[in-house]
Amino acid sequence: MADVEWKISPGPVPYEAAVAAMEARVAAIHAGRARELVWLLEHPALYTAGTSARPEDLLEPGRLPVYRTGRGGQYTYHGPGQRVAYVLLDLEARGRNVRAHVRRLEDWLIETLAAFDVNGERRPGRVGIWVDRGGREDKIAAIGVRVRRWVTYHGVALNVAPDLGHFDGIVPCGIAAPDYGVTSLADLGVPVSMARVDAVLGATFARVFEGQAARLKP
């Protein structure tokens, strides 16, 4: 299986430009003209609405730009301090199993958090990765996937040190219960650079998806 290309964007990438680039790359992967890709980036502050987003879950419509997207899920926030990883893989070569792909994305996030001594966990009926705060549970990473011609795109968003106040403008992922919230590595008292997070993401991806060293390409 060909090596996965890794790309790291040094500055905020506009959301619409990222989606257009992903869609072009998906077509190229399907046609055999490009390698699979993991793209690490940050977006300017914005909200995205997945295919299951409900209008009432956008609590402050004028707060930030809102983008409709074809990924699964509901509303989520993207912005500086959050590591977005777009994962473009060919499931024709890896087995036509979308559920297994999502499971691997979850494993990837859990292993990455473990490297920082954070216990990230799945929760039945709740998408993403969660942290038990003792009496409440906070979401630290979101997952949203789309598949076209058996090539995956969109991916995961890990809260490293974003402005968590922006989550107040939405009901994140449609979960409004008072004992559920949002957190980040910084909020948990784990100050870490984005470069360090990227290095760990590369190492854990290699274990979960490939069993070989991933090559980071800025």
PDB file of C-alpha atoms in Angstrom:
ATOM      1  CA  MET A   1       0.000   0.000   0.000  1.00  0.00           C
ATOM      2  CA  ALA A   2       1.432   3.405  -0.977  1.00  0.00           C
ATOM      3  CA  ASP A   3       2.633   5.696   1.784  1.00  0.00           C
ATOM      4  CA  VAL A   4       0.150   8.245   3.066  1.00  0.00           C
ATOM      5  CA  GLU A   5       1.170  11.841   2.362  1.00  0.00           C
ATOM      6  CA  TRP A   6       1.131  14.230   5.346  1.00  0.00           C
ATOM      7  CA  LYS A   7       0.572  17.939   4.887  1.00  0.00           C
ATOM      8  CA  ILE A   8       0.745  20.615   7.615  1.00  0.00           C
ATOM      9  CA  SER A   9      -0.597  24.076   6.805  1.00  0.00           C
ATOM     10  CA  PRO A  10       1.230  26.770   8.788  1.00  0.00           C
ATOM     11  CA  GLY A  11      -1.599  29.340   8.900  1.00  0.00           C
ATOM     12  CA  PRO A  12      -5.401  29.353   9.162  1.00  0.00           C
ATOM     13  CA  VAL A  13      -7.042  27.819   6.076  1.00  0.00           C
ATOM     14  CA  PRO A  14     -10.438  29.200   4.967  1.00  0.00           C
ATOM     15  CA  TYR A  15     -13.098  26.517   5.318  1.00  0.00           C
ATOM     16  CA  GLU A  16     -14.482  26.679   1.780  1.00  0.00           C
ATOM     17  CA  ALA A  17     -10.968  26.491   0.314  1.00  0.00           C
ATOM     18  CA  ALA A  18     -10.238  23.412   2.426  1.00  0.00           C
ATOM     19  CA  VAL A  19     -13.404  21.663   1.290  1.00  0.00           C
ATOM     20  CA  ALA A  20     -12.664  22.428  -2.370  1.00  0.00           C
ATOM     21  CA  ALA A  21      -9.127  21.096  -1.976  1.00  0.00           C
ATOM     22  CA  MET A  22     -10.387  17.931  -0.290  1.00  0.00           C
ATOM     23  CA  GLU A  23     -12.948  17.263  -2.992  1.00  0.00           C
ATOM     24  CA  ALA A  24     -10.329  17.659  -5.714  1.00  0.00           C
ATOM     25  CA  ARG A  25      -7.963  15.336  -3.860  1.00  0.00           C
ATOM     26  CA  VAL A  26     -10.701  12.738  -3.318  1.00  0.00           C
ATOM     27  CA  ALA A  27     -11.301  12.632  -7.075  1.00  0.00           C
ATOM     28  CA  ALA A  28      -7.568  12.294  -7.716  1.00  0.00           C
ATOM     29  CA  ILE A  29      -7.190   9.467  -5.179  1.00  0.00           C
ATOM     30  CA  HIS A  30     -10.140   7.620  -6.701  1.00  0.00           C
ATOM     31  CA  ALA A  31      -8.615   8.000 -10.170  1.00  0.00           C
ATOM     32  CA  GLY A  32      -5.245   6.748  -8.972  1.00  0.00           C
ATOM     33  CA  ARG A  33      -3.548  10.106  -9.646  1.00  0.00           C
ATOM     34  CA  ALA A  34      -2.688  10.983  -6.033  1.00  0.00           C
ATOM     35  CA  ARG A  35      -1.709   9.315  -2.791  1.00  0.00           C
ATOM     36  CA  GLU A  36      -3.876   9.162   0.284  1.00  0.00           C
ATOM     37  CA  LEU A  37      -3.556  12.249   2.477  1.00  0.00           C
ATOM     38  CA  VAL A  38      -3.692  13.385   6.086  1.00  0.00           C
ATOM     39  CA  TRP A  39      -3.933  17.186   6.197  1.00  0.00           C
ATOM     40  CA  LEU A  40      -3.301  18.959   9.503  1.00  0.00           C
ATOM     41  CA  LEU A  41      -4.548  22.535   9.766  1.00  0.00           C
ATOM     42  CA  GLU A  42      -6.399  25.195  11.705  1.00  0.00           C
ATOM     43  CA  HIS A  43      -9.392  27.204  10.509  1.00  0.00           C
ATOM     44  CA  PRO A  44     -10.393  30.778  11.305  1.00  0.00           C
ATOM     45  CA  ALA A  45     -13.139  30.870  13.941  1.00  0.00           C
ATOM     46  CA  LEU A  46     -16.361  29.472  12.423  1.00  0.00           C
ATOM     47  CA  TYR A  47     -19.211  27.027  12.884  1.00  0.00           C
ATOM     48  CA  THR A  48     -19.954  24.111  10.573  1.00  0.00           C
ATOM     49  CA  ALA A  49     -23.320  22.413  10.238  1.00  0.00           C
ATOM     50  CA  GLY A  50     -23.303  18.734   9.349  1.00  0.00           C
ATOM     51  CA  THR A  51     -26.048  16.818   7.609  1.00  0.00           C
ATOM     52  CA  SER A  52     -27.988  16.303  10.871  1.00  0.00           C
ATOM     53  CA  ALA A  53     -27.726  19.906  12.138  1.00  0.00           C
ATOM     54  CA  ARG A  54     -30.942  21.394  13.588  1.00  0.00           C
ATOM     55  CA  PRO A  55     -31.622  25.147  13.227  1.00  0.00           C
ATOM     56  CA  GLU A  56     -32.467  25.495  16.919  1.00  0.00           C
ATOM     57  CA  ASP A  57     -28.977  24.290  17.867  1.00  0.00           C
ATOM     58  CA  LEU A  58     -27.417  27.460  16.437  1.00  0.00           C
ATOM     59  CA  LEU A  59     -27.885  29.581  19.565  1.00  0.00           C
ATOM     60  CA  GLU A  60     -26.152  32.765  18.365  1.00  0.00           C
ATOM     61  CA  PRO A  61     -26.589  32.986  14.568  1.00  0.00           C
ATOM     62  CA  GLY A  62     -24.589  36.196  14.162  1.00  0.00           C
ATOM     63  CA  ARG A  63     -21.619  35.270  16.317  1.00  0.00           C
ATOM     64  CA  LEU A  64     -19.430  33.547  13.726  1.00  0.00           C
ATOM     65  CA  PRO A  65     -19.702  32.522  10.063  1.00  0.00           C
ATOM     66  CA  VAL A  66     -21.671  29.307   9.526  1.00  0.00           C
ATOM     67  CA  TYR A  67     -20.851  26.803   6.788  1.00  0.00           C
ATOM     68  CA  ARG A  68     -23.082  23.967   5.657  1.00  0.00           C
ATOM     69  CA  THR A  69     -21.055  20.855   5.015  1.00  0.00           C
ATOM     70  CA  GLY A  70     -21.633  17.371   3.686  1.00  0.00           C
ATOM     71  CA  ARG A  71     -19.965  15.612   6.604  1.00  0.00           C
ATOM     72  CA  GLY A  72     -22.026  13.650   9.081  1.00  0.00           C
ATOM     73  CA  GLY A  73     -22.974  15.144  12.429  1.00  0.00           C
ATOM     74  CA  GLN A  74     -24.471  18.385  13.676  1.00  0.00           C
ATOM     75  CA  TYR A  75     -22.972  21.745  14.658  1.00  0.00           C
ATOM     76  CA  THR A  76     -19.363  22.094  15.694  1.00  0.00           C
ATOM     77  CA  TYR A  77     -16.844  24.876  16.133  1.00  0.00           C
ATOM     78  CA  HIS A  78     -13.491  25.258  14.411  1.00  0.00           C
ATOM     79  CA  GLY A  79     -10.907  27.878  15.179  1.00  0.00           C
ATOM     80  CA  PRO A  80      -7.342  28.722  16.184  1.00  0.00           C
ATOM     81  CA  GLY A  81      -5.929  26.389  18.806  1.00  0.00           C
ATOM     82  CA  GLN A  82      -7.852  23.408  17.474  1.00  0.00           C
ATOM     83  CA  ARG A  83      -6.006  20.813  15.417  1.00  0.00           C
ATOM     84  CA  VAL A  84      -8.147  19.702  12.510  1.00  0.00           C
ATOM     85  CA  ALA A  85      -7.005  16.551  10.738  1.00  0.00           C
ATOM     86  CA  TYR A  86      -8.614  15.829   7.393  1.00  0.00           C
ATOM     87  CA  VAL A  87      -8.153  12.154   6.575  1.00  0.00           C
ATOM     88  CA  LEU A  88      -8.431  11.137   2.918  1.00  0.00           C
ATOM     89  CA  LEU A  89      -8.056   7.369   2.646  1.00  0.00           C
ATOM     90  CA  ASP A  90      -9.016   4.857  -0.025  1.00  0.00           C
ATOM     91  CA  LEU A  91     -11.379   2.314   1.503  1.00  0.00           C
ATOM     92  CA  GLU A  92     -11.252   0.285  -1.706  1.00  0.00           C
ATOM     93  CA  ALA A  93      -7.715  -0.623  -0.669  1.00  0.00           C
ATOM     94  CA  ARG A  94      -8.396  -0.736   3.075  1.00  0.00           C
ATOM     95  CA  GLY A  95     -11.703  -2.606   3.111  1.00  0.00           C
ATOM     96  CA  ARG A  96     -15.129  -1.120   2.406  1.00  0.00           C
ATOM     97  CA  ASN A  97     -16.046  -0.579   6.026  1.00  0.00           C
ATOM     98  CA  VAL A  98     -16.973   2.964   7.047  1.00  0.00           C
ATOM     99  CA  ARG A  99     -17.734   1.927  10.616  1.00  0.00           C
ATOM    100  CA  ALA A 100     -14.247   0.426  10.957  1.00  0.00           C
ATOM    101  CA  HIS A 101     -12.781   3.672   9.594  1.00  0.00           C
ATOM    102  CA  VAL A 102     -14.605   5.717  12.232  1.00  0.00           C
ATOM    103  CA  ARG A 103     -13.457   3.262  14.886  1.00  0.00           C
ATOM    104  CA  ARG A 104      -9.861   3.763  13.802  1.00  0.00           C
ATOM    105  CA  LEU A 105     -10.290   7.539  13.961  1.00  0.00           C
ATOM    106  CA  GLU A 106     -11.522   7.126  17.533  1.00  0.00           C
ATOM    107  CA  ASP A 107      -8.571   4.867  18.389  1.00  0.00           C
ATOM    108  CA  TRP A 108      -6.216   7.437  16.856  1.00  0.00           C
ATOM    109  CA  LEU A 109      -7.565  10.219  19.073  1.00  0.00           C
ATOM    110  CA  ILE A 110      -7.591   8.028  22.190  1.00  0.00           C
ATOM    111  CA  GLU A 111      -3.968   6.988  21.671  1.00  0.00           C
ATOM    112  CA  THR A 112      -2.946  10.588  21.000  1.00  0.00           C
ATOM    113  CA  LEU A 113      -4.576  11.798  24.215  1.00  0.00           C
ATOM    114  CA  ALA A 114      -2.997   8.943  26.172  1.00  0.00           C
ATOM    115  CA  ALA A 115       0.419  10.273  25.157  1.00  0.00           C
ATOM    116  CA  PHE A 116      -0.452  13.392  27.176  1.00  0.00           C
ATOM    117  CA  ASP A 117      -1.824  11.349  30.108  1.00  0.00           C
ATOM    118  CA  VAL A 118      -5.429  12.186  29.215  1.00  0.00           C
ATOM    119  CA  ASN A 119      -7.966   9.363  29.290  1.00  0.00           C
ATOM    120  CA  GLY A 120     -10.153   9.902  26.224  1.00  0.00           C
ATOM    121  CA  GLU A 121     -13.148   7.595  25.913  1.00  0.00           C
ATOM    122  CA  ARG A 122     -15.979   6.639  23.578  1.00  0.00           C
ATOM    123  CA  ARG A 123     -19.567   7.010  24.726  1.00  0.00           C
ATOM    124  CA  PRO A 124     -22.491   5.006  23.256  1.00  0.00           C
ATOM    125  CA  GLY A 125     -24.813   7.282  21.334  1.00  0.00           C
ATOM    126  CA  ARG A 126     -22.424  10.258  21.479  1.00  0.00           C
ATOM    127  CA  VAL A 127     -20.015  10.897  18.638  1.00  0.00           C
ATOM    128  CA  GLY A 128     -16.492  12.023  19.447  1.00  0.00           C
ATOM    129  CA  ILE A 129     -14.067  11.477  22.309  1.00  0.00           C
ATOM    130  CA  TRP A 130     -14.969  12.373  25.895  1.00  0.00           C
ATOM    131  CA  VAL A 131     -13.187  13.029  29.187  1.00  0.00           C
ATOM    132  CA  ASP A 132     -14.684  12.162  32.566  1.00  0.00           C
ATOM    133  CA  ARG A 133     -14.382  15.251  34.785  1.00  0.00           C
ATOM    134  CA  GLY A 134     -15.975  13.665  37.883  1.00  0.00           C
ATOM    135  CA  GLY A 135     -19.705  14.346  37.835  1.00  0.00           C
ATOM    136  CA  ARG A 136     -19.690  15.615  34.255  1.00  0.00           C
ATOM    137  CA  GLU A 137     -18.243  14.607  30.907  1.00  0.00           C
ATOM    138  CA  ASP A 138     -16.598  16.971  28.462  1.00  0.00           C
ATOM    139  CA  LYS A 139     -15.971  16.447  24.773  1.00  0.00           C
ATOM    140  CA  ILE A 140     -12.376  17.011  23.726  1.00  0.00           C
ATOM    141  CA  ALA A 141     -12.479  15.862  20.099  1.00  0.00           C
ATOM    142  CA  ALA A 142     -15.088  15.790  17.348  1.00  0.00           C
ATOM    143  CA  ILE A 143     -15.402  13.349  14.455  1.00  0.00           C
ATOM    144  CA  GLY A 144     -17.214  13.960  11.173  1.00  0.00           C
ATOM    145  CA  VAL A 145     -16.750  11.835   8.068  1.00  0.00           C
ATOM    146  CA  ARG A 146     -17.899  11.798   4.477  1.00  0.00           C
ATOM    147  CA  VAL A 147     -17.162   9.094   1.901  1.00  0.00           C
ATOM    148  CA  ARG A 148     -17.258   9.546  -1.866  1.00  0.00           C
ATOM    149  CA  ARG A 149     -16.524   6.623  -4.184  1.00  0.00           C
ATOM    150  CA  TRP A 150     -15.072   4.844  -1.161  1.00  0.00           C
ATOM    151  CA  VAL A 151     -12.567   7.633  -0.480  1.00  0.00           C
ATOM    152  CA  THR A 152     -12.946   9.215   2.963  1.00  0.00           C
ATOM    153  CA  TYR A 153     -12.656  12.894   3.739  1.00  0.00           C
ATOM    154  CA  HIS A 154     -13.310  15.387   6.535  1.00  0.00           C
ATOM    155  CA  GLY A 155     -12.038  13.752   9.745  1.00  0.00           C
ATOM    156  CA  VAL A 156     -11.351  14.859  13.324  1.00  0.00           C
ATOM    157  CA  ALA A 157     -10.892  18.027  15.377  1.00  0.00           C
ATOM    158  CA  LEU A 158      -8.882  17.904  18.598  1.00  0.00           C
ATOM    159  CA  ASN A 159      -9.179  20.785  21.058  1.00  0.00           C
ATOM    160  CA  VAL A 160      -5.614  21.737  21.963  1.00  0.00           C
ATOM    161  CA  ALA A 161      -6.039  25.320  23.212  1.00  0.00           C
ATOM    162  CA  PRO A 162      -8.994  26.966  21.419  1.00  0.00           C
ATOM    163  CA  ASP A 163     -11.271  29.685  22.810  1.00  0.00           C
ATOM    164  CA  LEU A 164     -13.850  27.403  24.429  1.00  0.00           C
ATOM    165  CA  GLY A 165     -16.234  30.334  24.815  1.00  0.00           C
ATOM    166  CA  HIS A 166     -17.104  30.069  21.129  1.00  0.00           C
ATOM    167  CA  PHE A 167     -18.821  26.734  21.815  1.00  0.00           C
ATOM    168  CA  ASP A 168     -21.474  28.739  23.705  1.00  0.00           C
ATOM    169  CA  GLY A 169     -22.893  29.867  20.362  1.00  0.00           C
ATOM    170  CA  ILE A 170     -24.033  26.352  19.426  1.00  0.00           C
ATOM    171  CA  VAL A 171     -25.306  23.145  20.948  1.00  0.00           C
ATOM    172  CA  PRO A 172     -22.167  21.119  20.170  1.00  0.00           C
ATOM    173  CA  CYS A 173     -23.124  17.973  18.266  1.00  0.00           C
ATOM    174  CA  GLY A 174     -26.727  18.429  19.436  1.00  0.00           C
ATOM    175  CA  ILE A 175     -25.945  17.521  23.062  1.00  0.00           C
ATOM    176  CA  ALA A 176     -27.437  20.096  25.433  1.00  0.00           C
ATOM    177  CA  ALA A 177     -27.572  18.236  28.773  1.00  0.00           C
ATOM    178  CA  PRO A 178     -26.033  20.267  31.652  1.00  0.00           C
ATOM    179  CA  ASP A 179     -23.684  17.462  32.658  1.00  0.00           C
ATOM    180  CA  TYR A 180     -21.984  17.457  29.234  1.00  0.00           C
ATOM    181  CA  GLY A 181     -19.535  20.140  28.154  1.00  0.00           C
ATOM    182  CA  VAL A 182     -16.454  20.856  26.067  1.00  0.00           C
ATOM    183  CA  THR A 183     -12.812  20.822  27.103  1.00  0.00           C
ATOM    184  CA  SER A 184      -9.298  21.027  25.671  1.00  0.00           C
ATOM    185  CA  LEU A 185      -5.801  19.938  26.566  1.00  0.00           C
ATOM    186  CA  ALA A 186      -5.099  23.436  27.889  1.00  0.00           C
ATOM    187  CA  ASP A 187      -8.317  23.412  29.922  1.00  0.00           C
ATOM    188  CA  LEU A 188      -7.219  20.101  31.465  1.00  0.00           C
ATOM    189  CA  GLY A 189      -3.922  21.643  32.515  1.00  0.00           C
ATOM    190  CA  VAL A 190      -1.874  20.111  29.710  1.00  0.00           C
ATOM    191  CA  PRO A 191       0.013  22.944  27.976  1.00  0.00           C
ATOM    192  CA  VAL A 192       1.413  21.549  24.751  1.00  0.00           C
ATOM    193  CA  SER A 193       2.521  23.037  21.444  1.00  0.00           C
ATOM    194  CA  MET A 194       0.735  22.285  18.203  1.00  0.00           C
ATOM    195  CA  ALA A 195       4.013  20.940  16.838  1.00  0.00           C
ATOM    196  CA  ARG A 196       4.158  18.396  19.647  1.00  0.00           C
ATOM    197  CA  VAL A 197       0.536  17.393  19.015  1.00  0.00           C
ATOM    198  CA  ASP A 198       1.338  16.928  15.339  1.00  0.00           C
ATOM    199  CA  ALA A 199       4.306  14.715  16.139  1.00  0.00           C
ATOM    200  CA  VAL A 200       2.168  12.510  18.374  1.00  0.00           C
ATOM    201  CA  LEU A 201      -0.604  12.369  15.774  1.00  0.00           C
ATOM    202  CA  GLY A 202       1.952  11.110  13.261  1.00  0.00           C
ATOM    203  CA  ALA A 203       3.247   8.401  15.577  1.00  0.00           C
ATOM    204  CA  THR A 204      -0.168   7.188  16.692  1.00  0.00           C
ATOM    205  CA  PHE A 205      -1.575   7.244  13.157  1.00  0.00           C
ATOM    206  CA  ALA A 206       1.247   4.971  12.099  1.00  0.00           C
ATOM    207  CA  ARG A 207       0.298   2.479  14.793  1.00  0.00           C
ATOM    208  CA  VAL A 208      -3.470   2.600  14.267  1.00  0.00           C
ATOM    209  CA  PHE A 209      -3.686   2.841  10.474  1.00  0.00           C
ATOM    210  CA  GLU A 210      -0.424   1.634   9.022  1.00  0.00           C
ATOM    211  CA  GLY A 211       1.879  -0.150  11.403  1.00  0.00           C
ATOM    212  CA  GLN A 212       4.730   1.852   9.896  1.00  0.00           C
ATOM    213  CA  ALA A 213       6.284   5.277  10.355  1.00  0.00           C
ATOM    214  CA  ALA A 214       4.268   8.153   8.938  1.00  0.00           C
ATOM    215  CA  ARG A 215       6.267  10.835   7.137  1.00  0.00           C
ATOM    216  CA  LEU A 216       5.367  14.419   8.057  1.00  0.00           C
ATOM    217  CA  LYS A 217       5.585  16.828   5.130  1.00  0.00           C
ATOM    218  CA  PRO A 218       5.090  20.522   6.053  1.00  0.00           C
TER     219      PRO A 218
END
